[in-house]
Amino acid sequence: MALNQLQYERLMRFLDADMTLEEMEAFEKELAANSEMRQQLTFEQAARESLTKEKNAEPWFNQSNPYSTNGKVHAAPFKPLVQKKWLAFAVAASVLVIAATYMLFKNNTASPPLVIHSIDTGATQKTVVPQPVKTQPVDSSILLCLYKKYFIKDTLPDAHPMLLADALNGYDNGNYTALQKFDLSNLPQTRGSADENQEILQLAHYYKGIAFLETANDTKAIEHLQWMVGKSTDKNYKQKSRWYLALAYLKIGDKANAVEQLKRLTNTVNTYTTRAKKLMEKMSQINL
């Protein structure tokens, strides 16, 4: 069945990267269930690539080579011969895209057994030598792409300790210097400060971890997020930290530790349970 106008518009927005994370997740569900949309997506991707190559290859397609009619300048008309050529390019590109996708997503398969023929004084005998199964190495670039897709900088709480005000305001504005330099080893000791200091430690470690991820200091990010997972007394922030810790491991290509954190998130009901399940499904689909 042909796509309706709304489906086609969403497909175009997906290709133009003009979707929020929630819209993209909803679209991917629809795409998985609709073969017509997948075929159209493949064709549109190939058509865009082919059209770009055609523009670069055909001088008449360039606006700097105009035609003139009745004193008005306009671009050259689309030529039937070139249209056929463009269509051939689109079909060829579609085949290449489908083939590349199949090679990327297919399961690991074993090589066929090697048959060795040995000749003796009697009849020919066949000796079957099994070949080892070839495993596909984890592509760290794919893990990095997943990190970029799922990472969203967390927002600040409505209220936070005054001691962290400047550091967290900087975080909110994309300036992480004050937060990253904030000293957690010498917090002031005042009456009733034990609970407040624990809150300061938790917020500082958590947002420091995200800030270091934002500035590509992944080792520091993991250090602070591990502190939260191990020592935080706030269940909500502990689970949120586990999510960002999993993303940090994805970013550096550490699949095993990323999966371990994601599994822990899926074992309980929390803010990131659904996202953790989706991310693990993605990793499973691409054979990671």
mmCIF file of C-alpha atoms in Angstrom:
data_model
loop_
_atom_site.group_PDB
_atom_site.id
_atom_site.type_symbol
_atom_site.label_atom_id
_atom_site.label_comp_id
_atom_site.label_asym_id
_atom_site.label_seq_id
_atom_site.Cartn_x
_atom_site.Cartn_y
_atom_site.Cartn_z
ATOM 1 C CA MET A 1 0.000 0.000 0.000
ATOM 2 C CA ALA A 2 1.311 3.482 -0.887
ATOM 3 C CA LEU A 3 2.468 5.882 1.806
ATOM 4 C CA ASN A 4 0.124 8.658 2.873
ATOM 5 C CA GLN A 5 1.206 12.291 2.967
ATOM 6 C CA LEU A 6 1.866 12.290 6.717
ATOM 7 C CA GLN A 7 4.067 9.198 6.512
ATOM 8 C CA TYR A 8 6.034 10.668 3.628
ATOM 9 C CA GLU A 9 6.567 13.952 5.491
ATOM 10 C CA ARG A 10 7.868 12.085 8.545
ATOM 11 C CA LEU A 11 10.214 10.107 6.313
ATOM 12 C CA MET A 12 11.595 13.342 4.854
ATOM 13 C CA ARG A 13 12.052 14.814 8.340
ATOM 14 C CA PHE A 14 13.957 11.690 9.369
ATOM 15 C CA LEU A 15 16.299 12.004 6.386
ATOM 16 C CA ASP A 16 16.796 15.715 7.168
ATOM 17 C CA ALA A 17 17.616 14.919 10.847
ATOM 18 C CA ASP A 18 14.732 17.171 11.845
ATOM 19 C CA MET A 19 13.302 14.970 14.630
ATOM 20 C CA THR A 20 13.510 14.924 18.394
ATOM 21 C CA LEU A 21 14.731 11.744 20.111
ATOM 22 C CA GLU A 22 11.142 10.781 20.978
ATOM 23 C CA GLU A 23 9.961 11.364 17.404
ATOM 24 C CA MET A 24 12.909 9.362 16.045
ATOM 25 C CA GLU A 25 12.138 6.417 18.344
ATOM 26 C CA ALA A 26 8.468 6.448 17.297
ATOM 27 C CA PHE A 27 9.447 6.647 13.625
ATOM 28 C CA GLU A 28 11.866 3.719 13.963
ATOM 29 C CA LYS A 29 9.062 1.584 15.429
ATOM 30 C CA GLU A 30 6.820 2.478 12.516
ATOM 31 C CA LEU A 31 9.662 1.833 10.072
ATOM 32 C CA ALA A 32 10.277 -1.647 11.526
ATOM 33 C CA ALA A 33 6.618 -2.560 11.013
ATOM 34 C CA ASN A 34 6.134 -1.040 7.551
ATOM 35 C CA SER A 35 8.053 -2.580 4.648
ATOM 36 C CA GLU A 36 6.764 0.071 2.217
ATOM 37 C CA MET A 37 8.300 2.818 4.347
ATOM 38 C CA ARG A 38 11.608 0.945 4.511
ATOM 39 C CA GLN A 39 11.647 0.563 0.728
ATOM 40 C CA GLN A 40 10.809 4.234 0.266
ATOM 41 C CA LEU A 41 13.525 5.236 2.764
ATOM 42 C CA THR A 42 16.114 3.173 0.859
ATOM 43 C CA PHE A 43 15.054 4.722 -2.431
ATOM 44 C CA GLU A 44 15.061 8.302 -1.081
ATOM 45 C CA GLN A 45 18.541 7.858 0.429
ATOM 46 C CA ALA A 46 19.878 6.491 -2.845
ATOM 47 C CA ALA A 47 18.109 9.199 -4.861
ATOM 48 C CA ARG A 48 19.649 11.970 -2.772
ATOM 49 C CA GLU A 49 23.134 10.554 -3.171
ATOM 50 C CA SER A 50 22.666 10.074 -6.910
ATOM 51 C CA LEU A 51 21.216 13.546 -7.402
ATOM 52 C CA THR A 52 24.163 15.098 -5.599
ATOM 53 C CA LYS A 53 26.595 13.225 -7.869
ATOM 54 C CA GLU A 54 24.559 14.196 -10.940
ATOM 55 C CA LYS A 55 24.641 17.871 -10.037
ATOM 56 C CA ASN A 56 28.413 17.744 -9.713
ATOM 57 C CA ALA A 57 28.854 15.756 -12.944
ATOM 58 C CA GLU A 58 26.503 17.563 -15.377
ATOM 59 C CA PRO A 59 27.540 21.153 -16.256
ATOM 60 C CA TRP A 60 24.073 22.003 -17.638
ATOM 61 C CA PHE A 61 22.597 21.364 -14.169
ATOM 62 C CA ASN A 62 24.669 24.167 -12.633
ATOM 63 C CA GLN A 63 22.879 27.480 -12.120
ATOM 64 C CA SER A 64 25.995 29.290 -13.342
ATOM 65 C CA ASN A 65 25.256 27.960 -16.885
ATOM 66 C CA PRO A 66 21.798 29.542 -17.531
ATOM 67 C CA TYR A 67 19.550 29.606 -20.541
ATOM 68 C CA SER A 68 17.769 32.753 -21.643
ATOM 69 C CA THR A 69 14.209 33.058 -22.898
ATOM 70 C CA ASN A 70 12.519 36.386 -23.592
ATOM 71 C CA GLY A 71 15.181 38.179 -21.639
ATOM 72 C CA LYS A 72 14.681 35.978 -18.544
ATOM 73 C CA VAL A 73 17.473 33.804 -17.242
ATOM 74 C CA HIS A 74 16.617 30.309 -16.053
ATOM 75 C CA ALA A 75 18.345 26.957 -15.503
ATOM 76 C CA ALA A 76 18.469 24.364 -18.259
ATOM 77 C CA PRO A 77 15.496 21.990 -18.468
ATOM 78 C CA PHE A 78 15.823 18.441 -17.183
ATOM 79 C CA LYS A 79 16.869 16.254 -20.147
ATOM 80 C CA PRO A 80 15.140 12.895 -20.725
ATOM 81 C CA LEU A 81 18.461 11.199 -21.434
ATOM 82 C CA VAL A 82 19.914 12.448 -18.146
ATOM 83 C CA GLN A 83 16.706 11.480 -16.375
ATOM 84 C CA LYS A 84 17.243 7.879 -17.470
ATOM 85 C CA LYS A 85 20.841 8.074 -16.391
ATOM 86 C CA TRP A 86 19.810 9.479 -13.008
ATOM 87 C CA LEU A 87 17.283 6.681 -12.536
ATOM 88 C CA ALA A 88 19.925 4.082 -13.339
ATOM 89 C CA PHE A 89 22.221 5.642 -10.761
ATOM 90 C CA ALA A 90 19.380 5.610 -8.190
ATOM 91 C CA VAL A 91 18.623 1.926 -8.782
ATOM 92 C CA ALA A 92 22.303 1.003 -8.592
ATOM 93 C CA ALA A 93 22.733 3.001 -5.384
ATOM 94 C CA SER A 94 19.665 1.317 -3.890
ATOM 95 C CA VAL A 95 21.171 -2.088 -4.574
ATOM 96 C CA LEU A 96 24.452 -1.023 -2.992
ATOM 97 C CA VAL A 97 22.683 0.342 0.089
ATOM 98 C CA ILE A 98 20.673 -2.856 0.531
ATOM 99 C CA ALA A 99 23.761 -5.022 0.051
ATOM 100 C CA ALA A 100 25.802 -2.960 2.513
ATOM 101 C CA THR A 101 22.991 -3.063 5.071
ATOM 102 C CA TYR A 102 22.727 -6.821 4.739
ATOM 103 C CA MET A 103 26.471 -7.279 5.235
ATOM 104 C CA LEU A 104 26.422 -5.020 8.305
ATOM 105 C CA PHE A 105 23.430 -6.538 10.064
ATOM 106 C CA LYS A 106 23.623 -10.222 9.164
ATOM 107 C CA ASN A 107 24.521 -12.747 11.833
ATOM 108 C CA ASN A 108 27.971 -14.282 11.975
ATOM 109 C CA THR A 109 28.094 -17.440 9.918
ATOM 110 C CA ALA A 110 30.614 -20.218 9.787
ATOM 111 C CA SER A 111 32.663 -20.847 6.671
ATOM 112 C CA PRO A 112 31.681 -23.970 4.708
ATOM 113 C CA PRO A 113 33.722 -27.053 5.598
ATOM 114 C CA LEU A 114 36.865 -27.615 3.610
ATOM 115 C CA VAL A 115 36.818 -30.910 1.694
ATOM 116 C CA ILE A 116 40.214 -32.491 1.078
ATOM 117 C CA HIS A 117 40.461 -35.298 -1.474
ATOM 118 C CA SER A 118 43.017 -37.981 -0.703
ATOM 119 C CA ILE A 119 43.936 -40.695 -3.217
ATOM 120 C CA ASP A 120 45.085 -44.157 -2.172
ATOM 121 C CA THR A 121 45.205 -47.557 -3.861
ATOM 122 C CA GLY A 122 41.462 -47.918 -3.372
ATOM 123 C CA ALA A 123 38.591 -45.494 -4.015
ATOM 124 C CA THR A 124 38.867 -41.738 -3.482
ATOM 125 C CA GLN A 125 38.074 -40.721 0.135
ATOM 126 C CA LYS A 126 36.876 -37.375 1.438
ATOM 127 C CA THR A 127 38.137 -35.899 4.684
ATOM 128 C CA VAL A 128 36.004 -33.088 6.107
ATOM 129 C CA VAL A 129 37.960 -30.466 8.058
ATOM 130 C CA PRO A 130 35.641 -28.059 9.947
ATOM 131 C CA GLN A 131 36.568 -24.399 9.693
ATOM 132 C CA PRO A 132 36.579 -22.133 12.760
ATOM 133 C CA VAL A 133 33.638 -19.763 13.156
ATOM 134 C CA LYS A 134 34.624 -16.223 12.265
ATOM 135 C CA THR A 135 33.414 -13.656 14.776
ATOM 136 C CA GLN A 136 32.841 -10.071 13.786
ATOM 137 C CA PRO A 137 34.871 -7.640 15.930
ATOM 138 C CA VAL A 138 33.027 -4.890 17.741
ATOM 139 C CA ASP A 139 33.231 -1.699 15.682
ATOM 140 C CA SER A 140 33.917 1.112 18.151
ATOM 141 C CA SER A 141 32.620 3.645 15.625
ATOM 142 C CA ILE A 142 29.168 2.012 15.786
ATOM 143 C CA LEU A 143 29.218 2.202 19.584
ATOM 144 C CA LEU A 144 30.167 5.873 19.335
ATOM 145 C CA CYS A 145 27.235 6.499 16.975
ATOM 146 C CA LEU A 146 24.874 4.879 19.481
ATOM 147 C CA TYR A 147 26.316 7.086 22.215
ATOM 148 C CA LYS A 148 25.682 10.218 20.145
ATOM 149 C CA LYS A 149 22.123 9.127 19.392
ATOM 150 C CA TYR A 150 21.148 8.412 22.985
ATOM 151 C CA PHE A 151 23.161 11.013 24.913
ATOM 152 C CA ILE A 152 21.137 14.015 26.029
ATOM 153 C CA LYS A 153 22.528 16.403 28.620
ATOM 154 C CA ASP A 154 20.460 16.218 31.805
ATOM 155 C CA THR A 155 18.732 19.312 33.165
ATOM 156 C CA LEU A 156 19.267 20.808 36.621
ATOM 157 C CA PRO A 157 16.942 20.217 39.592
ATOM 158 C CA ASP A 158 14.575 23.016 40.594
ATOM 159 C CA ALA A 159 16.527 23.623 43.811
ATOM 160 C CA HIS A 160 20.148 22.949 44.745
ATOM 161 C CA PRO A 161 22.610 23.978 47.498
ATOM 162 C CA MET A 162 23.927 27.540 47.361
ATOM 163 C CA LEU A 163 27.479 26.224 47.472
ATOM 164 C CA LEU A 164 26.959 24.725 44.006
ATOM 165 C CA ALA A 165 24.980 27.639 42.556
ATOM 166 C CA ASP A 166 27.743 29.168 40.415
ATOM 167 C CA ALA A 167 29.078 25.808 39.231
ATOM 168 C CA LEU A 168 25.643 24.484 38.237
ATOM 169 C CA ASN A 169 24.613 27.765 36.602
ATOM 170 C CA GLY A 170 27.740 27.474 34.461
ATOM 171 C CA TYR A 171 26.792 23.886 33.599
ATOM 172 C CA ASP A 172 23.332 25.062 32.561
ATOM 173 C CA ASN A 173 24.898 27.640 30.219
ATOM 174 C CA GLY A 174 27.413 25.220 28.699
ATOM 175 C CA ASN A 175 30.378 26.557 30.695
ATOM 176 C CA TYR A 176 31.736 23.593 32.675
ATOM 177 C CA THR A 177 34.993 25.069 34.044
ATOM 178 C CA ALA A 178 33.730 26.039 37.513
ATOM 179 C CA LEU A 179 31.962 22.715 38.018
ATOM 180 C CA GLN A 180 34.922 20.646 36.850
ATOM 181 C CA LYS A 181 37.255 22.560 39.193
ATOM 182 C CA PHE A 182 34.877 22.412 42.167
ATOM 183 C CA ASP A 183 36.795 20.861 45.102
ATOM 184 C CA LEU A 184 34.870 18.060 46.800
ATOM 185 C CA SER A 185 37.625 17.122 49.227
ATOM 186 C CA ASN A 186 37.192 20.063 51.628
ATOM 187 C CA LEU A 187 33.510 20.858 52.084
ATOM 188 C CA PRO A 188 32.603 23.206 54.981
ATOM 189 C CA GLN A 189 31.484 21.568 58.235
ATOM 190 C CA THR A 190 28.481 23.248 59.866
ATOM 191 C CA ARG A 191 25.566 22.208 62.053
ATOM 192 C CA GLY A 192 23.386 19.774 60.175
ATOM 193 C CA SER A 193 25.884 19.798 57.315
ATOM 194 C CA ALA A 194 26.157 15.991 56.987
ATOM 195 C CA ASP A 195 22.976 15.666 54.938
ATOM 196 C CA GLU A 196 23.700 18.840 52.991
ATOM 197 C CA ASN A 197 27.246 17.721 52.231
ATOM 198 C CA GLN A 198 25.932 14.364 51.008
ATOM 199 C CA GLU A 199 23.565 16.206 48.677
ATOM 200 C CA ILE A 200 26.408 18.416 47.454
ATOM 201 C CA LEU A 201 28.627 15.384 46.842
ATOM 202 C CA GLN A 202 25.914 13.573 44.889
ATOM 203 C CA LEU A 203 24.936 16.520 42.712
ATOM 204 C CA ALA A 204 28.561 17.518 42.095
ATOM 205 C CA HIS A 205 29.732 14.007 41.144
ATOM 206 C CA TYR A 206 26.696 13.465 38.920
ATOM 207 C CA TYR A 207 26.892 16.729 36.983
ATOM 208 C CA LYS A 208 30.693 16.593 36.884
ATOM 209 C CA GLY A 209 30.371 13.213 35.149
ATOM 210 C CA ILE A 210 28.064 14.641 32.494
ATOM 211 C CA ALA A 211 30.218 17.772 32.116
ATOM 212 C CA PHE A 212 33.345 15.689 31.523
ATOM 213 C CA LEU A 213 31.459 13.648 28.902
ATOM 214 C CA GLU A 214 30.516 16.904 27.181
ATOM 215 C CA THR A 215 34.173 18.025 27.115
ATOM 216 C CA ALA A 216 35.539 14.632 25.953
ATOM 217 C CA ASN A 217 37.318 13.823 29.231
ATOM 218 C CA ASP A 218 35.805 10.334 29.322
ATOM 219 C CA THR A 219 38.118 8.914 32.015
ATOM 220 C CA LYS A 220 37.093 11.629 34.487
ATOM 221 C CA ALA A 221 33.447 11.207 33.512
ATOM 222 C CA ILE A 222 33.555 7.479 34.286
ATOM 223 C CA GLU A 223 35.346 8.137 37.581
ATOM 224 C CA HIS A 224 32.596 10.476 38.875
ATOM 225 C CA LEU A 225 29.717 8.368 37.570
ATOM 226 C CA GLN A 226 31.204 5.237 39.160
ATOM 227 C CA TRP A 227 31.292 7.102 42.477
ATOM 228 C CA MET A 228 27.578 7.826 42.102
ATOM 229 C CA VAL A 229 26.698 4.229 41.229
ATOM 230 C CA GLY A 230 28.678 2.920 44.203
ATOM 231 C CA LYS A 231 28.122 5.548 46.908
ATOM 232 C CA SER A 232 25.016 7.599 46.149
ATOM 233 C CA THR A 233 22.191 7.264 48.678
ATOM 234 C CA ASP A 234 19.663 8.766 46.277
ATOM 235 C CA LYS A 235 18.041 5.924 44.309
ATOM 236 C CA ASN A 236 16.921 8.179 41.456
ATOM 237 C CA TYR A 237 20.357 9.737 40.924
ATOM 238 C CA LYS A 238 22.005 6.334 41.249
ATOM 239 C CA GLN A 239 19.917 4.996 38.325
ATOM 240 C CA LYS A 240 20.450 8.142 36.267
ATOM 241 C CA SER A 241 24.198 7.849 36.867
ATOM 242 C CA ARG A 242 24.111 4.211 35.762
ATOM 243 C CA TRP A 243 22.531 5.298 32.445
ATOM 244 C CA TYR A 244 25.207 7.911 31.773
ATOM 245 C CA LEU A 245 27.916 5.470 32.871
ATOM 246 C CA ALA A 246 26.649 2.984 30.269
ATOM 247 C CA LEU A 247 26.804 5.733 27.629
ATOM 248 C CA ALA A 248 30.329 6.661 28.727
ATOM 249 C CA TYR A 249 31.418 3.038 28.201
ATOM 250 C CA LEU A 250 29.786 3.071 24.763
ATOM 251 C CA LYS A 251 31.684 6.223 23.912
ATOM 252 C CA ILE A 252 35.056 4.601 24.610
ATOM 253 C CA GLY A 253 34.075 1.327 22.885
ATOM 254 C CA ASP A 254 33.788 -0.764 26.074
ATOM 255 C CA LYS A 255 30.810 -2.940 25.109
ATOM 256 C CA ALA A 256 31.001 -5.383 28.046
ATOM 257 C CA ASN A 257 30.755 -2.733 30.775
ATOM 258 C CA ALA A 258 28.095 -0.809 28.846
ATOM 259 C CA VAL A 259 25.905 -3.930 28.603
ATOM 260 C CA GLU A 260 26.432 -4.673 32.301
ATOM 261 C CA GLN A 261 25.107 -1.244 33.309
ATOM 262 C CA LEU A 262 22.193 -1.460 30.852
ATOM 263 C CA LYS A 263 21.181 -4.884 32.185
ATOM 264 C CA ARG A 264 21.064 -3.497 35.717
ATOM 265 C CA LEU A 265 18.767 -0.720 34.512
ATOM 266 C CA THR A 266 16.388 -3.166 32.835
ATOM 267 C CA ASN A 267 16.103 -5.273 36.001
ATOM 268 C CA THR A 268 14.206 -2.513 37.838
ATOM 269 C CA VAL A 269 11.559 0.033 36.925
ATOM 270 C CA ASN A 270 13.130 3.485 36.631
ATOM 271 C CA THR A 271 13.313 6.530 34.371
ATOM 272 C CA TYR A 272 15.752 4.846 31.981
ATOM 273 C CA THR A 273 14.364 1.278 31.855
ATOM 274 C CA THR A 274 12.679 1.723 28.465
ATOM 275 C CA ARG A 275 15.640 3.528 26.913
ATOM 276 C CA ALA A 276 18.057 0.890 28.233
ATOM 277 C CA LYS A 277 15.955 -1.879 26.644
ATOM 278 C CA LYS A 278 15.821 -0.029 23.319
ATOM 279 C CA LEU A 279 19.577 0.516 23.330
ATOM 280 C CA MET A 280 20.256 -3.156 24.049
ATOM 281 C CA GLU A 281 17.880 -4.120 21.223
ATOM 282 C CA LYS A 282 19.792 -1.818 18.866
ATOM 283 C CA MET A 283 23.081 -3.448 19.854
ATOM 284 C CA SER A 284 21.537 -6.886 19.312
ATOM 285 C CA GLN A 285 20.174 -5.946 15.876
ATOM 286 C CA ILE A 286 23.599 -4.873 14.621
ATOM 287 C CA ASN A 287 25.235 -7.972 16.106
ATOM 288 C CA LEU A 288 27.276 -6.154 18.752
#
